[in-house]
mmCIF file of C-alpha atoms and ligand atoms in Angstrom:
data_model
loop_
_atom_site.group_PDB
_atom_site.id
_atom_site.type_symbol
_atom_site.label_atom_id
_atom_site.label_comp_id
_atom_site.label_asym_id
_atom_site.label_seq_id
_atom_site.Cartn_x
_atom_site.Cartn_y
_atom_site.Cartn_z
ATOM 1 C CA MET J 1 119.380 94.040 61.696
ATOM 2 C CA MET J 2 120.314 95.456 65.105
ATOM 3 C CA TYR J 3 123.044 93.891 67.195
ATOM 4 C CA ALA J 4 122.555 93.456 70.924
ATOM 5 C CA ALA J 5 124.625 92.577 73.968
ATOM 6 C CA ILE J 6 123.539 91.327 77.362
ATOM 7 C CA MET J 7 125.606 92.286 80.395
ATOM 8 C CA GLY J 8 124.972 89.735 83.170
ATOM 9 C CA TYR J 9 123.883 86.178 82.322
ATOM 10 C CA GLY J 10 121.981 85.457 85.527
ATOM 11 C CA THR J 11 118.305 84.661 85.964
ATOM 12 C CA ILE J 12 116.982 87.598 83.917
ATOM 13 C CA GLY J 13 119.838 87.891 81.396
ATOM 14 C CA SER J 14 119.556 84.225 80.456
ATOM 15 C CA GLY J 15 115.766 84.677 80.173
ATOM 16 C CA VAL J 16 116.287 87.549 77.721
ATOM 17 C CA ALA J 17 118.698 85.429 75.626
ATOM 18 C CA GLU J 18 116.171 82.585 75.624
ATOM 19 C CA ILE J 19 113.309 84.811 74.421
ATOM 20 C CA LEU J 20 115.495 86.460 71.741
ATOM 21 C CA GLU J 21 116.400 83.014 70.435
ATOM 22 C CA ASN J 22 112.999 81.328 70.694
ATOM 23 C CA GLU J 23 110.931 84.276 69.470
ATOM 24 C CA ARG J 24 113.324 85.615 66.839
ATOM 25 C CA ASP J 25 110.789 85.920 63.991
ATOM 26 C CA ARG J 26 108.009 87.413 66.077
ATOM 27 C CA ILE J 27 110.409 89.957 67.628
ATOM 28 C CA ALA J 28 111.760 90.846 64.169
ATOM 29 C CA ARG J 29 108.203 91.534 62.996
ATOM 30 C CA SER J 30 107.458 93.791 65.992
ATOM 31 C CA ALA J 31 110.780 95.606 65.815
ATOM 32 C CA ALA J 32 110.634 95.809 62.009
ATOM 33 C CA GLN J 33 114.133 94.348 61.949
ATOM 34 C CA GLU J 34 115.967 91.383 63.388
ATOM 35 C CA ILE J 35 117.629 91.697 66.796
ATOM 36 C CA TYR J 36 120.764 89.558 66.904
ATOM 37 C CA LEU J 37 122.487 88.775 70.206
ATOM 38 C CA LYS J 38 126.186 89.275 69.546
ATOM 39 C CA TYR J 39 127.705 89.243 73.047
ATOM 40 C CA VAL J 40 126.972 88.058 76.548
ATOM 41 C CA LEU J 41 129.182 89.696 79.149
ATOM 42 C CA ASP J 42 129.788 87.706 82.304
ATOM 43 C CA LEU J 43 132.691 86.700 84.526
ATOM 44 C CA ARG J 44 131.708 83.060 84.130
ATOM 45 C CA GLU J 45 131.777 80.657 81.163
ATOM 46 C CA PHE J 46 128.590 78.882 80.108
ATOM 47 C CA PRO J 47 129.941 76.000 77.991
ATOM 48 C CA ASP J 48 126.642 74.134 77.857
ATOM 49 C CA SER J 49 124.435 77.092 77.067
ATOM 50 C CA PRO J 50 123.203 78.210 73.627
ATOM 51 C CA VAL J 51 125.211 81.442 74.039
ATOM 52 C CA ALA J 52 128.508 79.683 74.852
ATOM 53 C CA ASP J 53 130.234 81.109 71.750
ATOM 54 C CA ARG J 54 129.128 84.673 72.473
ATOM 55 C CA VAL J 55 130.380 84.992 76.046
ATOM 56 C CA VAL J 56 132.967 87.728 76.581
ATOM 57 C CA HIS J 57 134.620 88.853 79.800
ATOM 58 C CA ASP J 58 135.804 92.295 78.813
ATOM 59 C CA PHE J 59 133.266 95.135 78.739
ATOM 60 C CA LYS J 60 135.476 97.111 76.356
ATOM 61 C CA ILE J 61 134.623 94.676 73.549
ATOM 62 C CA ILE J 62 130.985 95.735 73.769
ATOM 63 C CA GLU J 63 131.767 99.413 74.292
ATOM 64 C CA ALA J 64 134.068 99.536 71.274
ATOM 65 C CA ASP J 65 131.872 97.536 68.895
ATOM 66 C CA GLU J 66 130.020 100.127 66.831
ATOM 67 C CA GLN J 67 127.743 97.460 65.425
ATOM 68 C CA VAL J 68 126.213 96.904 68.883
ATOM 69 C CA LYS J 69 123.459 99.474 69.357
ATOM 70 C CA LEU J 70 121.328 97.689 71.962
ATOM 71 C CA VAL J 71 122.712 96.812 75.385
ATOM 72 C CA VAL J 72 120.804 94.981 78.109
ATOM 73 C CA GLU J 73 122.041 95.439 81.673
ATOM 74 C CA THR J 74 120.903 92.600 83.943
ATOM 75 C CA MET J 75 123.902 92.497 86.256
ATOM 76 C CA GLY J 76 122.192 94.136 89.217
ATOM 77 C CA GLY J 77 123.871 96.289 91.848
ATOM 78 C CA LEU J 78 125.469 99.674 91.318
ATOM 79 C CA GLU J 79 128.976 98.890 90.165
ATOM 80 C CA PRO J 80 130.122 98.080 87.600
ATOM 81 C CA ALA J 81 126.574 98.381 86.189
ATOM 82 C CA TYR J 82 126.552 102.187 86.497
ATOM 83 C CA SER J 83 129.931 102.710 84.788
ATOM 84 C CA PHE J 84 129.088 100.269 81.997
ATOM 85 C CA VAL J 85 125.627 101.739 81.348
ATOM 86 C CA LYS J 86 126.948 105.289 81.357
ATOM 87 C CA ALA J 87 129.718 104.330 78.925
ATOM 88 C CA CYS J 88 127.242 102.581 76.600
ATOM 89 C CA LEU J 89 124.835 105.543 76.534
ATOM 90 C CA SER J 90 127.725 107.938 76.010
ATOM 91 C CA ALA J 91 128.859 105.771 73.090
ATOM 92 C CA GLY J 92 125.425 106.227 71.495
ATOM 93 C CA LYS J 93 123.991 102.813 72.405
ATOM 94 C CA HIS J 94 120.452 102.255 73.693
ATOM 95 C CA VAL J 95 120.413 100.690 77.151
ATOM 96 C CA ILE J 96 117.682 98.555 78.682
ATOM 97 C CA THR J 97 117.939 97.642 82.329
ATOM 98 C CA SER J 98 116.058 95.638 84.936
ATOM 99 C CA ASN J 99 118.183 97.156 87.691
ATOM 100 C CA LYS J 100 116.049 99.237 90.088
ATOM 101 C CA ALA J 101 119.006 100.074 92.318
ATOM 102 C CA LEU J 102 120.718 101.648 89.311
ATOM 103 C CA VAL J 103 117.618 103.506 88.086
ATOM 104 C CA ALA J 104 116.764 104.806 91.575
ATOM 105 C CA ALA J 105 120.315 105.988 92.257
ATOM 106 C CA HIS J 106 121.430 107.258 88.827
ATOM 107 C CA GLY J 107 118.279 107.409 86.687
ATOM 108 C CA THR J 108 118.293 111.216 86.412
ATOM 109 C CA GLU J 109 121.801 111.344 84.996
ATOM 110 C CA LEU J 110 121.376 108.315 82.725
ATOM 111 C CA LEU J 111 118.078 109.618 81.304
ATOM 112 C CA GLN J 112 119.779 112.934 80.568
ATOM 113 C CA ILE J 113 122.710 111.274 78.770
ATOM 114 C CA ALA J 114 120.215 109.258 76.714
ATOM 115 C CA ARG J 115 118.391 112.484 75.732
ATOM 116 C CA ASP J 116 121.663 114.207 74.846
ATOM 117 C CA MET J 117 122.809 111.263 72.730
ATOM 118 C CA ASP J 118 119.410 110.688 71.069
ATOM 119 C CA VAL J 119 119.220 107.129 72.326
ATOM 120 C CA ASN J 120 116.947 105.449 74.874
ATOM 121 C CA PHE J 121 117.374 104.376 78.456
ATOM 122 C CA PHE J 122 114.448 102.042 79.198
ATOM 123 C CA PHE J 123 113.755 100.340 82.534
ATOM 124 C CA GLU J 124 110.317 98.684 82.384
ATOM 125 C CA ALA J 125 111.583 95.552 84.183
ATOM 126 C CA SER J 126 112.936 97.555 87.114
ATOM 127 C CA VAL J 127 109.470 97.850 88.697
ATOM 128 C CA GLY J 128 106.839 95.122 88.937
ATOM 129 C CA GLY J 129 108.835 92.461 87.027
ATOM 130 C CA GLY J 130 106.781 91.668 83.932
ATOM 131 C CA ILE J 131 103.923 94.080 84.683
ATOM 132 C CA PRO J 132 103.827 96.914 82.150
ATOM 133 C CA ILE J 133 103.695 99.795 84.622
ATOM 134 C CA ILE J 134 106.441 102.175 83.452
ATOM 135 C CA ARG J 135 105.131 102.188 79.897
ATOM 136 C CA THR J 136 101.576 102.482 81.217
ATOM 137 C CA LEU J 137 102.562 105.625 83.121
ATOM 138 C CA TYR J 138 104.442 107.357 80.318
ATOM 139 C CA ARG J 139 102.235 106.275 77.465
ATOM 140 C CA CYS J 140 98.733 105.055 78.361
ATOM 141 C CA LEU J 141 98.208 107.464 81.258
ATOM 142 C CA MET J 142 100.030 110.415 79.720
ATOM 143 C CA GLY J 143 96.824 112.459 79.680
ATOM 144 C CA GLU J 144 96.151 111.800 83.367
ATOM 145 C CA LYS J 145 97.187 113.646 86.464
ATOM 146 C CA ILE J 146 98.320 110.862 88.801
ATOM 147 C CA GLN J 147 97.319 111.390 92.434
ATOM 148 C CA GLU J 148 98.414 108.154 94.067
ATOM 149 C CA ILE J 149 100.388 105.009 93.372
ATOM 150 C CA THR J 150 100.224 102.189 95.916
ATOM 151 C CA GLY J 151 101.760 98.855 95.171
ATOM 152 C CA ILE J 152 102.804 95.448 96.284
ATOM 153 C CA LEU J 153 106.130 95.811 94.523
ATOM 154 C CA ASN J 154 108.232 92.970 95.859
ATOM 155 C CA GLY J 155 107.472 89.394 94.858
ATOM 156 C CA THR J 156 109.705 87.802 97.490
ATOM 157 C CA THR J 157 108.061 89.489 100.473
ATOM 158 C CA ASN J 158 104.575 88.965 99.050
ATOM 159 C CA PHE J 159 105.424 85.281 98.572
ATOM 160 C CA ILE J 160 106.642 85.084 102.188
ATOM 161 C CA LEU J 161 103.669 86.969 103.686
ATOM 162 C CA THR J 162 101.175 84.911 101.666
ATOM 163 C CA LYS J 163 102.686 81.629 102.872
ATOM 164 C CA MET J 164 102.786 82.873 106.468
ATOM 165 C CA ASP J 165 99.143 83.923 106.150
ATOM 166 C CA ARG J 166 97.780 80.805 104.439
ATOM 167 C CA GLU J 167 100.038 78.039 105.724
ATOM 168 C CA GLY J 168 101.405 79.424 108.981
ATOM 169 C CA ALA J 169 104.870 78.818 107.445
ATOM 170 C CA SER J 170 107.988 80.191 109.113
ATOM 171 C CA PHE J 171 109.731 83.250 107.711
ATOM 172 C CA ASP J 172 113.133 81.576 107.132
ATOM 173 C CA GLU J 173 111.652 78.514 105.465
ATOM 174 C CA VAL J 174 109.689 80.563 102.901
ATOM 175 C CA LEU J 175 112.586 82.944 102.249
ATOM 176 C CA ARG J 176 114.744 79.953 101.287
ATOM 177 C CA GLU J 177 112.036 78.767 98.895
ATOM 178 C CA ALA J 178 111.797 82.243 97.289
ATOM 179 C CA GLN J 179 115.587 82.254 96.830
ATOM 180 C CA GLU J 180 115.501 78.811 95.207
ATOM 181 C CA LEU J 181 112.787 80.005 92.819
ATOM 182 C CA GLY J 182 114.993 82.923 91.730
ATOM 183 C CA TYR J 183 112.721 85.651 93.126
ATOM 184 C CA ALA J 184 114.976 87.084 95.818
ATOM 185 C CA GLU J 185 117.724 89.661 95.408
ATOM 186 C CA ARG J 186 121.355 88.537 95.665
ATOM 187 C CA ASN J 187 121.202 89.897 99.177
ATOM 188 C CA PRO J 188 117.679 89.075 100.413
ATOM 189 C CA GLU J 189 117.968 91.847 103.010
ATOM 190 C CA ALA J 190 117.029 94.186 100.151
ATOM 191 C CA ASP J 191 113.707 92.342 99.856
ATOM 192 C CA VAL J 192 112.773 91.718 103.471
ATOM 193 C CA GLU J 193 113.905 95.097 104.835
ATOM 194 C CA GLY J 194 111.845 96.898 102.173
ATOM 195 C CA TYR J 195 114.845 98.452 100.351
ATOM 196 C CA ASP J 196 113.813 96.926 97.020
ATOM 197 C CA THR J 197 110.249 98.265 97.387
ATOM 198 C CA CYS J 198 111.729 101.629 98.377
ATOM 199 C CA ARG J 199 113.718 101.906 95.114
ATOM 200 C CA LYS J 200 110.678 100.854 93.102
ATOM 201 C CA ILE J 201 108.292 103.359 94.698
ATOM 202 C CA ALA J 202 111.002 106.027 94.278
ATOM 203 C CA ILE J 203 111.069 105.276 90.532
ATOM 204 C CA LEU J 204 107.264 105.329 90.302
ATOM 205 C CA THR J 205 107.107 108.580 92.269
ATOM 206 C CA ALA J 206 109.639 110.173 89.910
ATOM 207 C CA MET J 207 107.538 108.972 86.955
ATOM 208 C CA MET J 208 104.434 110.426 88.661
ATOM 209 C CA THR J 209 105.906 113.855 89.458
ATOM 210 C CA GLY J 210 108.424 114.206 86.617
ATOM 211 C CA LYS J 211 111.049 115.124 89.197
ATOM 212 C CA GLU J 212 114.047 113.368 90.716
ATOM 213 C CA VAL J 213 113.263 111.451 93.919
ATOM 214 C CA ASN J 214 115.956 110.583 96.419
ATOM 215 C CA TYR J 215 115.033 107.100 97.634
ATOM 216 C CA GLU J 216 116.884 107.803 100.877
ATOM 217 C CA ASP J 217 114.148 110.337 101.757
ATOM 218 C CA ILE J 218 111.526 107.578 101.820
ATOM 219 C CA HIS J 219 110.557 106.142 105.192
ATOM 220 C CA THR J 220 111.114 102.392 104.818
ATOM 221 C CA GLU J 221 110.111 99.471 107.032
ATOM 222 C CA GLY J 222 110.401 95.804 106.060
ATOM 223 C CA ILE J 223 108.585 92.636 107.105
ATOM 224 C CA THR J 224 111.107 91.039 109.455
ATOM 225 C CA LYS J 225 109.071 91.919 112.545
ATOM 226 C CA ILE J 226 105.826 90.413 111.226
ATOM 227 C CA THR J 227 105.024 87.147 113.009
ATOM 228 C CA ASP J 228 102.580 84.249 112.865
ATOM 229 C CA VAL J 229 100.728 85.803 115.843
ATOM 230 C CA ASP J 230 99.998 88.920 113.750
ATOM 231 C CA PHE J 231 98.448 86.698 111.101
ATOM 232 C CA ARG J 232 96.284 84.935 113.705
ATOM 233 C CA TYR J 233 94.765 88.294 114.644
ATOM 234 C CA ALA J 234 94.552 89.290 110.982
ATOM 235 C CA LYS J 235 92.519 86.161 110.310
ATOM 236 C CA GLU J 236 90.129 87.043 113.161
ATOM 237 C CA LEU J 237 89.686 90.456 111.566
ATOM 238 C CA GLY J 238 89.296 89.131 108.012
ATOM 239 C CA THR J 239 92.392 91.067 106.993
ATOM 240 C CA SER J 240 95.905 90.360 105.786
ATOM 241 C CA VAL J 241 99.288 92.057 106.046
ATOM 242 C CA LYS J 242 101.025 93.254 102.861
ATOM 243 C CA LEU J 243 104.211 95.211 102.265
ATOM 244 C CA LEU J 244 103.032 98.357 100.493
ATOM 245 C CA GLY J 245 104.935 101.135 98.787
ATOM 246 C CA THR J 246 102.745 104.234 98.649
ATOM 247 C CA SER J 247 103.092 107.638 97.105
ATOM 248 C CA ARG J 248 100.334 110.269 97.365
ATOM 249 C CA ILE J 249 100.123 113.809 96.100
ATOM 250 C CA VAL J 250 98.149 116.014 98.489
ATOM 251 C CA GLY J 251 98.065 119.625 97.375
ATOM 252 C CA GLU J 252 101.659 120.593 96.737
ATOM 253 C CA LYS J 253 103.062 117.794 98.889
ATOM 254 C CA VAL J 254 104.152 114.265 98.052
ATOM 255 C CA TYR J 255 103.870 111.663 100.833
ATOM 256 C CA THR J 256 105.751 108.424 100.282
ATOM 257 C CA LYS J 257 106.464 105.422 102.470
ATOM 258 C CA VAL J 258 107.179 101.708 102.515
ATOM 259 C CA ALA J 259 105.701 99.643 105.348
ATOM 260 C CA PRO J 260 103.749 96.502 106.152
ATOM 261 C CA VAL J 261 100.076 97.419 106.238
ATOM 262 C CA MET J 262 97.027 95.499 107.420
ATOM 263 C CA ILE J 263 94.381 95.630 104.696
ATOM 264 C CA GLY J 264 90.870 94.222 104.472
ATOM 265 C CA LYS J 265 89.152 92.087 101.849
ATOM 266 C CA GLU J 266 87.614 95.160 100.230
ATOM 267 C CA HIS J 267 91.068 96.581 99.401
ATOM 268 C CA PRO J 268 91.954 95.971 95.720
ATOM 269 C CA LEU J 269 95.440 94.742 96.703
ATOM 270 C CA TYR J 270 94.118 92.150 99.203
ATOM 271 C CA ALA J 271 93.827 89.461 96.528
ATOM 272 C CA VAL J 272 97.383 90.001 95.218
ATOM 273 C CA SER J 273 99.157 86.948 96.578
ATOM 274 C CA GLY J 274 102.262 84.820 96.130
ATOM 275 C CA VAL J 275 104.980 86.218 93.893
ATOM 276 C CA TYR J 276 102.451 88.450 92.138
ATOM 277 C CA ASN J 277 102.687 92.222 92.320
ATOM 278 C CA GLY J 278 99.801 94.652 92.087
ATOM 279 C CA ILE J 279 99.987 98.373 91.448
ATOM 280 C CA LEU J 280 97.040 100.649 92.127
ATOM 281 C CA VAL J 281 97.010 103.988 90.374
ATOM 282 C CA LYS J 282 94.594 106.783 91.178
ATOM 283 C CA SER J 283 94.346 109.513 88.595
ATOM 284 C CA ASP J 284 92.041 112.430 87.896
ATOM 285 C CA MET J 285 89.969 111.230 84.941
ATOM 286 C CA LEU J 286 90.327 107.464 84.847
ATOM 287 C CA GLY J 287 89.942 107.147 88.617
ATOM 288 C CA THR J 288 91.326 103.926 90.071
ATOM 289 C CA SER J 289 93.100 101.466 87.810
ATOM 290 C CA MET J 290 95.147 98.436 88.792
ATOM 291 C CA TYR J 291 98.002 96.570 87.131
ATOM 292 C CA TYR J 292 98.664 92.994 88.141
ATOM 293 C CA GLY J 293 101.060 90.224 87.202
ATOM 294 C CA SER J 294 104.281 88.384 87.942
ATOM 295 C CA GLY J 295 106.548 90.702 89.881
ATOM 296 C CA ALA J 296 109.689 88.565 89.711
ATOM 297 C CA GLY J 297 111.102 85.489 88.038
ATOM 298 C CA LYS J 298 113.096 84.721 84.921
ATOM 299 C CA LEU J 299 110.715 84.865 81.956
ATOM 300 C CA PRO J 300 108.196 87.429 83.302
ATOM 301 C CA THR J 301 110.985 89.926 83.978
ATOM 302 C CA ALA J 302 112.831 89.069 80.763
ATOM 303 C CA SER J 303 109.588 89.695 78.869
ATOM 304 C CA ALA J 304 109.588 93.333 80.049
ATOM 305 C CA VAL J 305 113.243 93.685 78.985
ATOM 306 C CA VAL J 306 112.448 92.299 75.530
ATOM 307 C CA ALA J 307 109.529 94.744 75.146
ATOM 308 C CA ASP J 308 111.975 97.576 75.873
ATOM 309 C CA LEU J 309 114.459 96.137 73.376
ATOM 310 C CA ILE J 310 111.765 96.153 70.717
ATOM 311 C CA GLU J 311 110.739 99.718 71.555
ATOM 312 C CA ALA J 312 114.384 100.830 71.381
ATOM 313 C CA ALA J 313 114.763 99.112 68.008
ATOM 314 C CA GLN J 314 111.589 100.816 66.790
ATOM 315 C CA ASN J 315 113.078 104.141 67.887
ATOM 316 C CA GLU J 316 116.613 103.481 66.708
ATOM 317 C CA LYS J 317 117.253 107.130 65.863
ATOM 318 C CA THR J 318 115.000 108.903 68.395
ATOM 319 C CA ASN J 319 114.895 109.455 72.110
ATOM 320 C CA VAL J 320 111.433 108.595 73.442
ATOM 321 C CA PRO J 321 110.661 111.245 76.070
ATOM 322 C CA ILE J 322 110.199 109.303 79.295
ATOM 323 C CA GLY J 323 111.147 109.566 82.933
ATOM 324 C CA TRP J 324 111.937 112.715 84.831
ATOM 325 C CA GLY J 325 114.109 115.799 84.800
ATOM 326 C CA THR J 326 116.766 117.181 87.111
ATOM 327 C CA GLU J 327 114.428 119.156 89.399
ATOM 328 C CA LYS J 328 114.277 117.572 92.859
ATOM 329 C CA GLN J 329 111.029 116.343 94.411
ATOM 330 C CA GLU J 330 110.745 117.015 98.108
ATOM 331 C CA ILE J 331 109.181 114.169 100.103
ATOM 332 C CA ALA J 332 106.838 115.419 102.833
ATOM 333 C CA ASP J 333 106.980 114.252 106.427
ATOM 334 C CA ASN J 334 104.495 111.410 106.983
ATOM 335 C CA LYS J 335 103.813 112.457 110.565
ATOM 336 C CA THR J 336 100.601 114.238 109.624
ATOM 337 C CA SER J 337 99.204 111.361 107.539
ATOM 338 C CA GLU J 338 96.367 109.378 109.120
ATOM 339 C CA CYS J 339 95.601 105.670 109.346
ATOM 340 C CA CYS J 340 94.337 103.136 111.891
ATOM 341 C CA TYR J 341 96.851 101.179 113.971
ATOM 342 C CA PHE J 342 96.826 97.514 114.959
ATOM 343 C CA VAL J 343 98.537 97.200 118.352
ATOM 344 C CA ARG J 344 99.388 94.060 120.340
ATOM 345 C CA ILE J 345 99.711 94.561 124.068
ATOM 346 C CA ALA J 346 101.046 92.198 126.753
ATOM 347 C CA GLY J 347 98.608 91.185 129.522
ATOM 348 C CA THR J 348 94.841 90.809 129.594
ATOM 349 C CA VAL J 349 92.059 93.080 128.402
ATOM 350 C CA LYS J 350 90.700 93.100 131.969
ATOM 351 C CA GLU J 351 93.967 94.435 133.401
ATOM 352 C CA LYS J 352 94.637 97.006 130.707
ATOM 353 C CA ALA J 353 91.254 98.115 129.292
ATOM 354 C CA GLU J 354 91.204 101.338 131.284
ATOM 355 C CA LEU J 355 94.774 102.278 130.405
ATOM 356 C CA VAL J 356 94.165 101.542 126.716
ATOM 357 C CA GLN J 357 91.024 103.718 126.763
ATOM 358 C CA GLU J 358 92.921 106.567 128.472
ATOM 359 C CA THR J 359 95.874 106.456 126.089
ATOM 360 C CA LEU J 360 94.786 105.084 122.697
ATOM 361 C CA GLY J 361 91.160 106.262 122.983
ATOM 362 C CA GLU J 362 88.243 104.351 121.505
ATOM 363 C CA VAL J 363 89.468 101.028 120.090
ATOM 364 C CA ARG J 364 88.222 97.688 118.857
ATOM 365 C CA THR J 365 89.574 94.903 121.068
ATOM 366 C CA LEU J 366 90.679 91.485 119.831
ATOM 367 C CA ALA J 367 91.592 88.418 121.841
ATOM 368 C CA LEU J 368 93.130 85.088 120.857
ATOM 369 C CA GLU J 369 93.142 81.850 122.808
ATOM 370 C CA ASN J 370 96.287 80.649 124.557
ATOM 371 C CA VAL J 371 98.276 83.869 124.380
ATOM 372 C CA ASP J 372 99.366 86.215 127.194
ATOM 373 C CA GLU J 373 98.289 89.310 125.281
ATOM 374 C CA PHE J 374 95.489 90.988 123.369
ATOM 375 C CA ALA J 375 95.288 93.402 120.458
ATOM 376 C CA VAL J 376 93.422 96.564 119.612
ATOM 377 C CA LEU J 377 92.579 98.445 116.466
ATOM 378 C CA THR J 378 92.558 102.221 116.835
ATOM 379 C CA LYS J 379 90.435 104.756 115.030
ATOM 380 C CA LYS J 380 92.103 106.758 112.255
ATOM 381 C CA ILE J 381 94.729 108.958 113.826
ATOM 382 C CA CYS J 382 97.770 110.913 112.636
ATOM 383 C CA GLU J 383 101.220 109.410 113.179
ATOM 384 C CA THR J 384 102.464 112.069 115.590
ATOM 385 C CA GLU J 385 99.418 111.720 117.841
ATOM 386 C CA PHE J 386 99.525 107.915 117.747
ATOM 387 C CA THR J 387 103.234 107.833 118.633
ATOM 388 C CA LYS J 388 102.592 110.151 121.602
ATOM 389 C CA ARG J 389 99.761 107.933 122.852
ATOM 390 C CA ALA J 390 101.711 104.692 122.346
ATOM 391 C CA ILE J 391 104.635 106.099 124.359
ATOM 392 C CA ALA J 392 102.213 107.103 127.140
ATOM 393 C CA LEU J 393 100.769 103.570 127.233
ATOM 394 C CA ASP J 394 104.208 101.985 127.367
ATOM 395 C CA SER J 395 105.512 104.274 130.087
ATOM 396 C CA GLU J 396 102.451 103.581 132.296
ATOM 397 C CA CYS J 397 103.147 99.853 131.906
ATOM 398 C CA GLN J 398 106.824 100.387 132.727
ATOM 399 C CA LYS J 399 105.930 102.272 135.917
ATOM 400 C CA LYS J 400 104.036 99.165 137.064
ATOM 401 C CA GLY J 401 106.890 96.877 135.998
ATOM 402 C CA GLU J 402 104.694 95.334 133.285
ATOM 403 C CA ASP J 403 105.306 94.662 129.602
ATOM 404 C CA GLY J 404 103.530 97.004 127.202
ATOM 405 C CA ILE J 405 103.252 97.163 123.425
ATOM 406 C CA ARG J 406 104.581 94.160 121.489
ATOM 407 C CA GLN J 407 103.670 95.064 117.956
ATOM 408 C CA ILE J 408 102.385 97.989 115.905
ATOM 409 C CA ILE J 409 101.179 97.652 112.300
ATOM 410 C CA ARG J 410 99.514 100.400 110.276
ATOM 411 C CA ALA J 411 96.028 99.436 109.117
ATOM 412 C CA GLU J 412 94.202 100.790 106.063
ATOM 413 C CA LEU J 413 90.728 99.807 107.208
ATOM 414 C CA GLU J 414 87.392 101.491 107.500
ATOM 415 C CA ASP J 415 86.934 103.006 110.983
HETATM 416 N N1 HSE G 1 113.648 90.536 94.440
HETATM 417 C C1 HSE G 1 112.688 91.194 93.618
HETATM 418 C C2 HSE G 1 111.314 90.777 94.064
HETATM 419 C C3 HSE G 1 112.908 90.837 92.184
HETATM 420 O O1 HSE G 1 111.220 89.799 94.818
HETATM 421 O O2 HSE G 1 110.335 91.399 93.685
HETATM 422 C C4 HSE G 1 112.116 91.646 91.220
HETATM 423 O O3 HSE G 1 112.451 93.001 91.297
#
C-alpha cells in the first residue's frame, strides 16, 4: 500500500480524491498496490465531503509523515505550492502536479531534486488537461526528433472563441460561463491574456529541446482584442481564429510564440472547438501527429493526475528520466518568421485601395455590409517587413486626418 496526500481540494484536487475513491480496485491493479488517500491539505473544512476526516491545515503533518510517499499538488499558483513541493521532494516523496505556473517557473530545479532523491516529479496534467501529451513526448515519441509543436492549449479561451464564432456571443458573457464550469484560472487574466498558454508552450518546448525555457522570453498575445467583427470576416473567408502556442525548431534556432491566429478549414486544429485542446506535433519519422481531448475541467484533468500517481507508484524506488536539464534554451526573435496578415482598415476600399497596394503590396480584399471599414489579407511576409509596411499605411492615413488600421491578426493560410 502507498499513502498519498492531496494539497489543494479545489476543482482538480477533489476530482483526484473522487477517482481514487471510486476506482480504488482498478487503480490498485494498475499500480500493483493500493493507493490510500491519507490527507487532504486545505485552508477550508469540507464537512459534507467524503474526505472530511482527512482534511488537515498544516503542511508539516504531510511533510513529517514518512508513510506518505505520494503527494499531489493541485493548489495552483507559485506560493506556497513551490515551497511545499520542494520540501516534499527533498523529503523523498514523489510529487504529482497539475500546476503549469509552478512547472514553468521552477520545473528545472524540481526535476533535479527529484533525480537527486530518486523520486519522481510528474506533471502530465499541467499541459492539455486530460490529454496525454507529456507522457507521449517522453515515452511514445522518444525515438523522434521533434521539429514543431503547435497547440490550442487553453480550454477557456477556446471555449470563448468558439462561442463568439458560432453564436456571436459576447466575450464577457462566455468568460463567465467558462468560470462557472470550472475551466478558468483563479485569475482569468491568465487565460485571456495568453499567460496560461505561454507557460504550457514553455513546458512543451523544454520537453522538445531537453533544455530549460524561460517563459518570459516567449512573445505572448491574448484574445482580448478579438471582436465579433473579426469573426464576421473570418466567416466570409471560411476561417476561424484560435489562440495558438507554437514552437518550431529551424536549424539551430527555436522560434516560440503565443498569439491568436486565423486558420482555415484545412488546418488540423480548425476543428478543435469548445473546451477541447489539440496539440499538433511534427517530428522527423512519424511526421504529423495530433493529440486531442478535454483541456480543462475536473475529471479530465484529475484523470491525468491519477495516471501520474499510478506511474509514480509503479516506480516507487526509481526516478523515471523525464523533462529537461539545466542548460538554457535561447528563444529566437520571431521577427524573421513569415505568415500572412489579416488587417482591418477604416474607410472604403475605393478610398484606400491605392494606398493599401503601395504599402501592403498585393492583397486579397474583403468587405462586409453595414460597416465603415474593409479588410485585407496579405501575402506571406516576415514580421519586420509587415510592421514597417503597416506603420507606413497608418502614417499616410494620419497625414490625411483619417483613421487607419483597426485590427491585425496573423493568418496561417495558403497564399
Ligand atoms: N484555465 C485552464 C484552461 C485550465 O482553461 O485551459 C487548464 O489548464
